[in-house]
Amino acid sequence: MGYGLLIAFCVPVALWVALLVFLPDAPSERAQPVVRQATEPIVLTDAGHAVLAMPVAGVPREQLQDNWGDPRDNGLRAHHGTDIMAPANTPVIAAAPGTIEKLWTSAAGGITIYVRSPGRGWTYYYAHLSGYAAGLHEGQGVKTGDPLGFVGDTGNAGAGNYHLHFGLTRTTPEQHWYEGEDVDPYPYLAGKPASR
């Protein structure tokens, strides 16, 4: 009698499990949300949706702080970017596809990278790096998620203030890497409107 009861219980459970495994649309309590793969093309819009991948590996969107417009240099200028705090040498990855237009070292940005979108309507700026990914060079095409460099404190970041300064510039195709209109990248990274 004990085996009969055990079989009567196990058969329906086994059938239910088999249906969950073999029927792709079968409901499951553990169904995972669909996650955009880092290799999908990214298209910037003005809607303020999360359309850029996080440019620092392992940093969740929820950790971002909206620091656009914060005073810098004792109030002499406003901050034009989003600072993403992370430990030194954390990998920095491409937030969107494009072409590396300029590798540059400056007093303000330190070791920097300018990536231009395929249509040349946007420039993605990565600053305060500790160094570049191996083999990185101007003219190189990158896909979303490709390694670019490493979080650092170069330029005017301040010693030990490890972070990536991520900037976003709207450009016209004929403009150079250093031209264009600065745009607050926070809504495009955080997936929500700016808090100011």
Coordinates of N, CA and C in Angstrom, one line a residue:
M1 N 0.8 -1.2 0.0 CA 0.0 0.0 0.0 C 0.9 1.2 0.0
G2 N 2.0 1.2 0.7 CA 2.9 2.4 0.8 C 3.5 2.7 -0.6
Y3 N 3.9 1.7 -1.4 CA 4.4 2.0 -2.7 C 3.4 2.5 -3.7
G4 N 2.2 2.0 -3.6 CA 1.1 2.5 -4.4 C 0.8 4.0 -4.2
L5 N 0.8 4.4 -2.9 CA 0.6 5.8 -2.6 C 1.7 6.6 -3.1
L6 N 2.9 6.1 -2.9 CA 4.1 6.9 -3.4 C 4.1 7.0 -4.9
I7 N 3.7 6.0 -5.6 CA 3.7 6.1 -7.1 C 2.5 7.0 -7.5
A8 N 1.4 6.9 -6.8 CA 0.3 7.8 -7.2 C 0.6 9.3 -7.0
F9 N 1.5 9.6 -6.0 CA 2.0 10.9 -5.8 C 3.1 11.3 -6.8
C10 N 4.0 10.5 -7.1 CA 5.2 10.8 -7.9 C 4.8 11.0 -9.4
V11 N 3.9 10.2 -9.9 CA 3.6 10.2 -11.3 C 3.0 11.6 -11.7
P12 N 2.0 12.1 -11.0 CA 1.5 13.5 -11.4 C 2.6 14.6 -11.2
V13 N 3.4 14.5 -10.2 CA 4.5 15.4 -10.0 C 5.5 15.3 -11.1
A14 N 5.9 14.1 -11.5 CA 6.8 14.0 -12.6 C 6.2 14.5 -13.9
L15 N 5.0 14.3 -14.2 CA 4.3 14.8 -15.4 C 4.3 16.4 -15.4
W16 N 4.1 16.9 -14.2 CA 4.0 18.4 -14.1 C 5.4 19.0 -14.3
V17 N 6.5 18.3 -13.8 CA 7.9 18.8 -14.0 C 8.2 18.6 -15.5
A18 N 7.8 17.5 -16.1 CA 8.1 17.3 -17.5 C 7.5 18.4 -18.4
L19 N 6.2 18.8 -18.1 CA 5.6 19.8 -18.8 C 6.3 21.2 -18.7
L20 N 6.8 21.5 -17.5 CA 7.5 22.7 -17.3 C 8.8 22.7 -18.1
V21 N 9.5 21.6 -18.2 CA 10.7 21.5 -18.8 C 10.6 21.5 -20.4
F22 N 9.6 20.8 -20.9 CA 9.5 20.6 -22.3 C 8.5 21.6 -23.0
L23 N 7.7 22.3 -22.3 CA 6.8 23.3 -22.9 C 7.4 24.7 -22.6
P24 N 7.9 25.4 -23.7 CA 8.6 26.6 -23.5 C 7.8 27.7 -22.9
D25 N 6.5 27.7 -23.1 CA 5.6 28.8 -22.5 C 5.0 28.4 -21.3
A26 N 5.3 27.2 -20.7 CA 4.7 26.8 -19.4 C 5.1 27.8 -18.3
P27 N 4.2 28.1 -17.5 CA 4.5 29.1 -16.4 C 5.4 28.5 -15.4
S28 N 6.3 29.3 -14.8 CA 7.2 28.8 -13.8 C 7.4 29.9 -12.8
E29 N 7.4 29.6 -11.5 CA 7.6 30.5 -10.5 C 9.0 31.2 -10.6
R30 N 9.9 30.5 -11.1 CA 11.3 30.9 -11.2 C 11.6 31.6 -12.5
A31 N 10.6 31.9 -13.3 CA 10.9 32.5 -14.6 C 11.7 33.8 -14.4
Q32 N 12.8 34.0 -15.2 CA 13.7 35.1 -15.1 C 13.2 36.2 -16.1
P33 N 13.4 37.5 -15.7 CA 13.1 38.5 -16.7 C 14.0 38.5 -17.9
V34 N 13.6 38.9 -19.0 CA 14.4 39.0 -20.2 C 15.4 40.1 -19.9
V35 N 16.7 39.8 -20.1 CA 17.8 40.8 -19.9 C 18.4 41.1 -21.3
R36 N 18.5 42.4 -21.6 CA 19.2 42.8 -22.8 C 20.6 42.3 -22.8
Q37 N 21.0 41.6 -23.8 CA 22.4 41.2 -23.9 C 23.3 42.4 -24.3
A38 N 24.5 42.4 -23.8 CA 25.4 43.5 -24.0 C 25.8 43.7 -25.4
T39 N 25.6 42.7 -26.3 CA 26.0 42.8 -27.7 C 24.9 43.3 -28.5
E40 N 23.7 43.6 -28.0 CA 22.6 44.1 -28.8 C 23.0 45.6 -29.2
P41 N 22.6 46.0 -30.4 CA 22.8 47.4 -30.8 C 22.1 48.3 -29.8
I42 N 22.7 49.4 -29.6 CA 22.2 50.5 -28.7 C 21.9 51.7 -29.5
V43 N 20.7 52.2 -29.3 CA 20.2 53.4 -30.0 C 19.8 54.5 -28.9
L44 N 20.5 55.6 -29.0 CA 20.1 56.6 -28.0 C 18.8 57.3 -28.4
T45 N 18.0 57.6 -27.5 CA 16.7 58.3 -27.7 C 16.7 59.5 -26.7
D46 N 15.7 60.3 -26.8 CA 15.6 61.4 -25.8 C 14.6 61.1 -24.8
A47 N 14.1 59.8 -24.7 CA 13.1 59.4 -23.8 C 13.6 59.2 -22.3
G48 N 14.9 59.1 -22.1 CA 15.4 58.9 -20.8 C 15.4 57.5 -20.4
H49 N 15.3 56.6 -21.3 CA 15.3 55.1 -20.9 C 16.7 54.6 -20.8
A50 N 16.9 53.5 -20.1 CA 18.3 53.0 -20.0 C 18.7 52.3 -21.3
V51 N 19.4 53.1 -22.1 CA 19.7 52.6 -23.5 C 21.2 52.4 -23.6
L52 N 22.0 52.7 -22.5 CA 23.4 52.4 -22.5 C 23.7 51.4 -21.5
A53 N 24.7 50.5 -21.9 CA 25.2 49.6 -20.9 C 26.0 50.3 -19.8
M54 N 26.0 49.7 -18.7 CA 26.9 50.3 -17.6 C 28.3 50.2 -18.0
P55 N 29.1 51.3 -18.0 CA 30.4 51.2 -18.5 C 31.5 50.8 -17.5
V56 N 31.1 50.4 -16.3 CA 32.0 49.9 -15.3 C 31.5 48.5 -14.9
A57 N 32.3 47.5 -15.1 CA 31.9 46.1 -14.9 C 31.5 45.9 -13.4
G58 N 30.4 45.3 -13.2 CA 29.9 44.9 -11.9 C 29.2 46.0 -11.1
V59 N 29.1 47.2 -11.7 CA 28.4 48.3 -11.0 C 26.9 48.3 -11.4
P60 N 26.0 48.1 -10.4 CA 24.6 48.1 -10.8 C 24.1 49.5 -11.0
R61 N 23.1 49.6 -11.9 CA 22.5 50.9 -12.2 C 22.0 51.7 -10.9
E62 N 21.5 50.9 -9.9 CA 20.9 51.5 -8.7 C 22.0 52.2 -7.9
Q63 N 23.3 51.9 -8.1 CA 24.3 52.6 -7.4 C 24.7 54.0 -7.9
L64 N 24.2 54.3 -9.1 CA 24.5 55.6 -9.7 C 24.0 56.8 -8.9
Q65 N 24.8 57.8 -8.9 CA 24.4 59.1 -8.3 C 24.3 60.1 -9.4
D66 N 23.3 60.9 -9.4 CA 23.1 62.0 -10.3 C 24.0 63.2 -9.9
N67 N 25.1 63.4 -10.5 CA 26.0 64.5 -10.1 C 26.2 65.5 -11.2
W68 N 25.4 65.5 -12.2 CA 25.4 66.5 -13.3 C 25.2 67.9 -12.7
G69 N 26.1 68.8 -13.1 CA 25.9 70.2 -12.7 C 26.5 70.5 -11.3
D70 N 27.0 69.5 -10.6 CA 27.7 69.7 -9.3 C 28.8 70.7 -9.5
P71 N 29.1 71.5 -8.5 CA 30.2 72.5 -8.6 C 31.6 71.8 -8.6
R72 N 32.5 72.2 -9.4 CA 33.8 71.7 -9.4 C 34.8 72.9 -9.4
D73 N 36.0 72.7 -9.0 CA 37.0 73.8 -8.9 C 36.5 75.0 -8.1
N74 N 36.0 74.7 -6.9 CA 35.5 75.7 -6.0 C 34.4 76.5 -6.7
G75 N 33.6 75.9 -7.4 CA 32.4 76.5 -8.0 C 32.7 77.3 -9.3
L76 N 33.9 77.1 -9.9 CA 34.3 77.8 -11.1 C 33.6 77.2 -12.4
R77 N 33.3 75.9 -12.2 CA 32.7 75.2 -13.4 C 31.7 74.2 -12.8
A78 N 30.8 73.7 -13.7 CA 29.8 72.7 -13.4 C 30.3 71.3 -13.9
H79 N 29.9 70.3 -13.3 CA 30.3 68.9 -13.7 C 29.4 68.5 -14.8
H80 N 30.0 68.0 -15.9 CA 29.3 67.6 -17.1 C 29.6 66.1 -17.3
G81 N 28.9 65.3 -16.6 CA 29.1 63.8 -16.7 C 28.5 63.1 -15.5
T82 N 28.7 61.8 -15.5 CA 28.3 61.0 -14.4 C 29.5 60.3 -13.9
D83 N 29.8 60.5 -12.6 CA 30.9 59.8 -12.0 C 30.4 58.4 -11.4
I84 N 31.1 57.4 -11.8 CA 30.8 56.0 -11.4 C 31.9 55.5 -10.5
M85 N 31.6 55.4 -9.2 CA 32.7 55.0 -8.2 C 32.9 53.5 -8.3
A86 N 34.2 53.1 -8.3 CA 34.5 51.7 -8.3 C 36.0 51.6 -7.8
P87 N 36.3 50.4 -7.4 CA 37.7 50.2 -7.0 C 38.7 50.4 -8.2
A88 N 39.9 50.7 -7.8 CA 41.0 50.9 -8.8 C 41.1 49.7 -9.7
N89 N 41.3 49.9 -11.0 CA 41.5 48.9 -12.0 C 40.3 48.0 -12.3
T90 N 39.1 48.4 -11.8 CA 37.9 47.7 -12.3 C 37.8 47.9 -13.8
P91 N 37.4 46.9 -14.5 CA 37.3 47.0 -16.0 C 36.3 48.0 -16.4
V92 N 36.7 48.8 -17.4 CA 35.8 49.8 -18.0 C 35.4 49.2 -19.4
I93 N 34.1 49.2 -19.7 CA 33.7 48.6 -21.0 C 32.9 49.5 -21.8
A94 N 32.7 49.3 -23.1 CA 32.0 50.1 -24.0 C 30.5 50.2 -23.6
A95 N 30.0 51.3 -23.4 CA 28.6 51.5 -23.0 C 27.7 51.4 -24.3
A96 N 28.3 51.5 -25.4 CA 27.6 51.4 -26.7 C 28.6 51.1 -27.8
P97 N 28.1 50.7 -29.0 CA 29.0 50.4 -30.1 C 29.5 51.7 -30.7
G98 N 30.6 51.6 -31.3 CA 31.2 52.8 -32.0 C 32.6 52.6 -32.5
T99 N 33.3 53.7 -32.7 CA 34.7 53.6 -33.2 C 35.5 54.5 -32.2
I100 N 36.6 54.0 -31.8 CA 37.5 54.8 -31.0 C 38.1 55.9 -31.8
E101 N 37.6 57.1 -31.5 CA 38.0 58.3 -32.2 C 39.3 58.9 -31.7
K102 N 39.5 58.9 -30.4 CA 40.7 59.5 -29.8 C 41.1 58.9 -28.5
L103 N 42.4 58.6 -28.3 CA 42.9 58.2 -27.1 C 43.8 59.4 -26.7
W104 N 43.5 60.0 -25.5 CA 44.1 61.3 -25.1 C 44.4 61.3 -23.7
T105 N 45.4 62.0 -23.3 CA 45.8 62.3 -21.9 C 45.7 63.8 -21.7
S106 N 44.9 64.3 -20.7 CA 44.8 65.7 -20.5 C 44.9 65.9 -19.0
A107 N 45.2 67.2 -18.6 CA 45.3 67.6 -17.2 C 44.0 67.3 -16.5
A108 N 42.9 67.6 -17.1 CA 41.6 67.4 -16.4 C 41.1 66.0 -16.4
G109 N 41.1 65.3 -17.6 CA 40.5 64.0 -17.7 C 41.5 62.9 -17.4
G110 N 42.8 63.2 -17.4 CA 43.8 62.2 -17.3 C 43.8 61.3 -18.5
I111 N 43.9 60.0 -18.3 CA 43.9 59.0 -19.4 C 42.4 58.9 -19.9
T112 N 42.1 59.2 -21.1 CA 40.7 59.3 -21.6 C 40.6 58.5 -22.9
I113 N 39.3 58.2 -23.2 CA 38.9 57.6 -24.5 C 37.7 58.3 -25.0
Y114 N 37.7 58.6 -26.3 CA 36.5 59.2 -26.9 C 36.0 58.1 -28.0
V115 N 34.8 57.6 -27.8 CA 34.2 56.6 -28.8 C 33.1 57.3 -29.5
R116 N 33.1 57.3 -30.8 CA 32.0 57.9 -31.6 C 31.0 56.9 -32.0
S117 N 29.7 57.2 -31.9 CA 28.7 56.2 -32.3 C 28.7 56.0 -33.9
P118 N 28.2 54.9 -34.3 CA 28.3 54.5 -35.7 C 27.7 55.6 -36.7
G119 N 26.7 56.3 -36.3 CA 26.1 57.4 -37.1 C 26.8 58.8 -36.9
R120 N 27.8 58.8 -35.9 CA 28.6 60.0 -35.6 C 27.7 61.0 -34.9
G121 N 26.6 60.7 -34.3 CA 25.7 61.6 -33.7 C 26.0 61.7 -32.2
W122 N 26.8 60.8 -31.6 CA 27.1 60.8 -30.2 C 28.6 60.5 -30.0
T123 N 29.1 61.1 -28.9 CA 30.5 60.8 -28.5 C 30.4 60.3 -27.0
Y124 N 31.0 59.2 -26.7 CA 31.0 58.6 -25.4 C 32.4 58.9 -24.8
Y125 N 32.5 59.5 -23.7 CA 33.8 59.9 -23.1 C 34.0 59.2 -21.8
Y126 N 35.2 58.6 -21.7 CA 35.6 57.8 -20.6 C 36.9 58.4 -20.0
A127 N 36.9 58.9 -18.8 CA 38.0 59.7 -18.2 C 38.4 59.1 -16.9
H128 N 39.6 59.6 -16.5 CA 40.3 59.2 -15.2 C 40.8 57.8 -15.2
L129 N 41.0 57.2 -16.4 CA 41.4 55.8 -16.4 C 42.8 55.6 -15.9
S130 N 43.1 54.4 -15.4 CA 44.4 54.0 -15.0 C 45.2 53.5 -16.2
G131 N 44.5 53.1 -17.2 CA 45.2 52.6 -18.4 C 44.2 52.1 -19.4
Y132 N 44.7 51.7 -20.6 CA 43.8 51.2 -21.6 C 43.9 49.7 -21.7
A133 N 42.9 49.1 -22.2 CA 42.8 47.6 -22.5 C 43.9 47.3 -23.5
A134 N 44.5 46.1 -23.4 CA 45.6 45.7 -24.3 C 45.2 45.8 -25.8
G135 N 46.0 46.5 -26.5 CA 45.8 46.6 -28.0 C 44.8 47.6 -28.4
L136 N 44.3 48.4 -27.5 CA 43.3 49.4 -27.9 C 44.0 50.5 -28.7
H137 N 43.3 50.9 -29.8 CA 43.9 51.9 -30.7 C 42.8 52.8 -31.4
E138 N 43.2 54.0 -31.8 CA 42.3 54.8 -32.5 C 41.9 54.2 -33.8
G139 N 40.6 54.4 -34.2 CA 40.1 53.8 -35.4 C 39.5 52.4 -35.2
Q140 N 39.7 51.9 -34.0 CA 39.2 50.5 -33.7 C 37.7 50.5 -33.5
G141 N 37.0 49.6 -34.1 CA 35.5 49.5 -33.8 C 35.4 48.7 -32.5
V142 N 34.3 49.1 -31.7 CA 34.0 48.4 -30.5 C 32.5 48.1 -30.5
K143 N 32.2 47.0 -29.8 CA 30.8 46.6 -29.5 C 30.5 46.9 -28.1
T144 N 29.3 47.0 -27.8 CA 28.8 47.2 -26.4 C 29.4 46.0 -25.5
G145 N 30.1 46.4 -24.5 CA 30.7 45.4 -23.5 C 32.1 45.1 -23.8
D146 N 32.7 45.6 -24.9 CA 34.1 45.4 -25.2 C 35.0 46.1 -24.1
P147 N 36.1 45.5 -23.7 CA 37.0 46.1 -22.8 C 37.6 47.4 -23.4
L148 N 37.7 48.5 -22.6 CA 38.3 49.7 -23.0 C 39.5 50.1 -22.2
G149 N 39.3 49.9 -20.9 CA 40.4 50.3 -20.0 C 40.1 49.9 -18.5
F150 N 40.6 50.7 -17.6 CA 40.4 50.4 -16.2 C 40.2 51.7 -15.4
V151 N 39.4 51.6 -14.4 CA 39.1 52.7 -13.5 C 40.3 53.2 -12.8
G152 N 40.5 54.5 -12.8 CA 41.7 55.1 -12.1 C 41.4 56.4 -11.4
D153 N 42.4 57.1 -11.2 CA 42.3 58.4 -10.5 C 43.2 59.5 -11.2
T154 N 43.4 59.3 -12.5 CA 44.3 60.2 -13.3 C 43.6 61.5 -13.5
G155 N 44.4 62.5 -14.0 CA 43.8 63.8 -14.2 C 43.5 64.5 -12.9
N156 N 42.4 65.3 -12.9 CA 42.1 66.0 -11.7 C 41.1 65.3 -10.8
A157 N 41.1 63.9 -10.9 CA 40.2 63.1 -10.1 C 40.6 63.2 -8.6
G158 N 41.8 63.4 -8.3 CA 42.3 63.4 -7.0 C 42.8 62.0 -6.6
A159 N 44.0 62.0 -6.0 CA 44.7 60.7 -5.7 C 43.8 59.9 -4.8
G160 N 43.5 58.6 -5.2 CA 42.7 57.7 -4.4 C 41.2 57.9 -4.7
N161 N 40.8 58.8 -5.5 CA 39.4 59.0 -5.8 C 39.0 58.3 -7.0
Y162 N 39.1 56.9 -6.9 CA 38.9 56.1 -8.1 C 37.5 56.1 -8.6
H163 N 37.3 56.5 -9.8 CA 36.0 56.4 -10.5 C 36.2 56.6 -12.0
L164 N 35.1 56.3 -12.7 CA 35.0 56.6 -14.1 C 34.2 57.8 -14.3
H165 N 34.7 58.9 -14.9 CA 33.9 60.0 -15.4 C 33.4 59.6 -16.7
F166 N 32.0 59.4 -16.9 CA 31.4 59.1 -18.2 C 30.7 60.3 -18.7
G167 N 31.1 60.8 -19.9 CA 30.4 61.9 -20.5 C 29.7 61.5 -21.8
L168 N 28.7 62.3 -22.1 CA 27.9 62.0 -23.3 C 27.8 63.4 -24.1
T169 N 28.1 63.3 -25.4 CA 28.0 64.6 -26.2 C 27.3 64.3 -27.4
R170 N 26.3 65.2 -27.7 CA 25.5 65.1 -29.0 C 26.3 65.8 -30.0
T171 N 26.6 65.2 -31.2 CA 27.4 65.8 -32.2 C 26.7 65.7 -33.6
T172 N 27.3 66.5 -34.5 CA 26.9 66.3 -35.9 C 28.0 65.5 -36.5
P173 N 27.7 64.8 -37.6 CA 28.8 63.9 -38.2 C 30.1 64.7 -38.6
E174 N 30.0 65.9 -38.9 CA 31.2 66.7 -39.3 C 32.0 67.2 -38.1
Q175 N 31.5 67.2 -36.9 CA 32.2 67.7 -35.8 C 33.3 66.8 -35.3
H176 N 34.3 67.4 -34.7 CA 35.4 66.6 -34.2 C 35.1 66.0 -32.8
W177 N 36.0 65.1 -32.3 CA 35.8 64.4 -31.0 C 35.7 65.4 -29.9
Y178 N 36.2 66.5 -29.9 CA 36.2 67.5 -28.8 C 35.1 68.5 -29.0
E179 N 34.2 68.4 -30.0 CA 33.1 69.4 -30.2 C 31.8 68.7 -29.8
G180 N 30.7 69.5 -29.8 CA 29.4 69.0 -29.6 C 28.7 69.6 -28.4
E181 N 27.5 69.1 -28.0 CA 26.8 69.6 -26.9 C 26.7 68.6 -25.8
D182 N 27.2 68.9 -24.6 CA 27.2 68.0 -23.5 C 25.8 67.7 -23.1
V183 N 25.5 66.4 -22.9 CA 24.2 65.9 -22.5 C 24.3 65.1 -21.2
D184 N 23.4 65.3 -20.3 CA 23.5 64.6 -19.0 C 23.3 63.1 -19.3
P185 N 24.4 62.3 -19.0 CA 24.3 60.8 -19.3 C 23.5 60.0 -18.2
Y186 N 23.2 60.6 -17.1 CA 22.6 59.9 -16.0 C 21.3 59.2 -16.4
P187 N 20.3 59.9 -17.1 CA 19.1 59.2 -17.5 C 19.3 58.0 -18.4
Y188 N 20.4 58.1 -19.3 CA 20.7 57.0 -20.2 C 21.3 55.8 -19.5
L189 N 22.0 56.1 -18.4 CA 22.6 55.0 -17.7 C 21.7 54.4 -16.6
A190 N 21.0 55.3 -15.9 CA 20.2 54.9 -14.8 C 18.8 54.4 -15.2
G191 N 18.3 54.7 -16.4 CA 17.0 54.3 -16.8 C 15.9 55.1 -16.2
K192 N 16.2 56.3 -15.7 CA 15.1 57.1 -15.1 C 15.5 58.5 -15.3
P193 N 14.6 59.4 -15.2 CA 14.9 60.9 -15.4 C 15.9 61.4 -14.3
A194 N 16.6 62.4 -14.7 CA 17.5 63.1 -13.8 C 16.7 63.5 -12.6
S195 N 17.4 63.5 -11.4 CA 16.8 63.9 -10.2 C 16.7 65.4 -9.9
R196 N 17.3 66.2 -10.9 CA 17.3 67.6 -10.7 C 16.4 68.3 -11.7

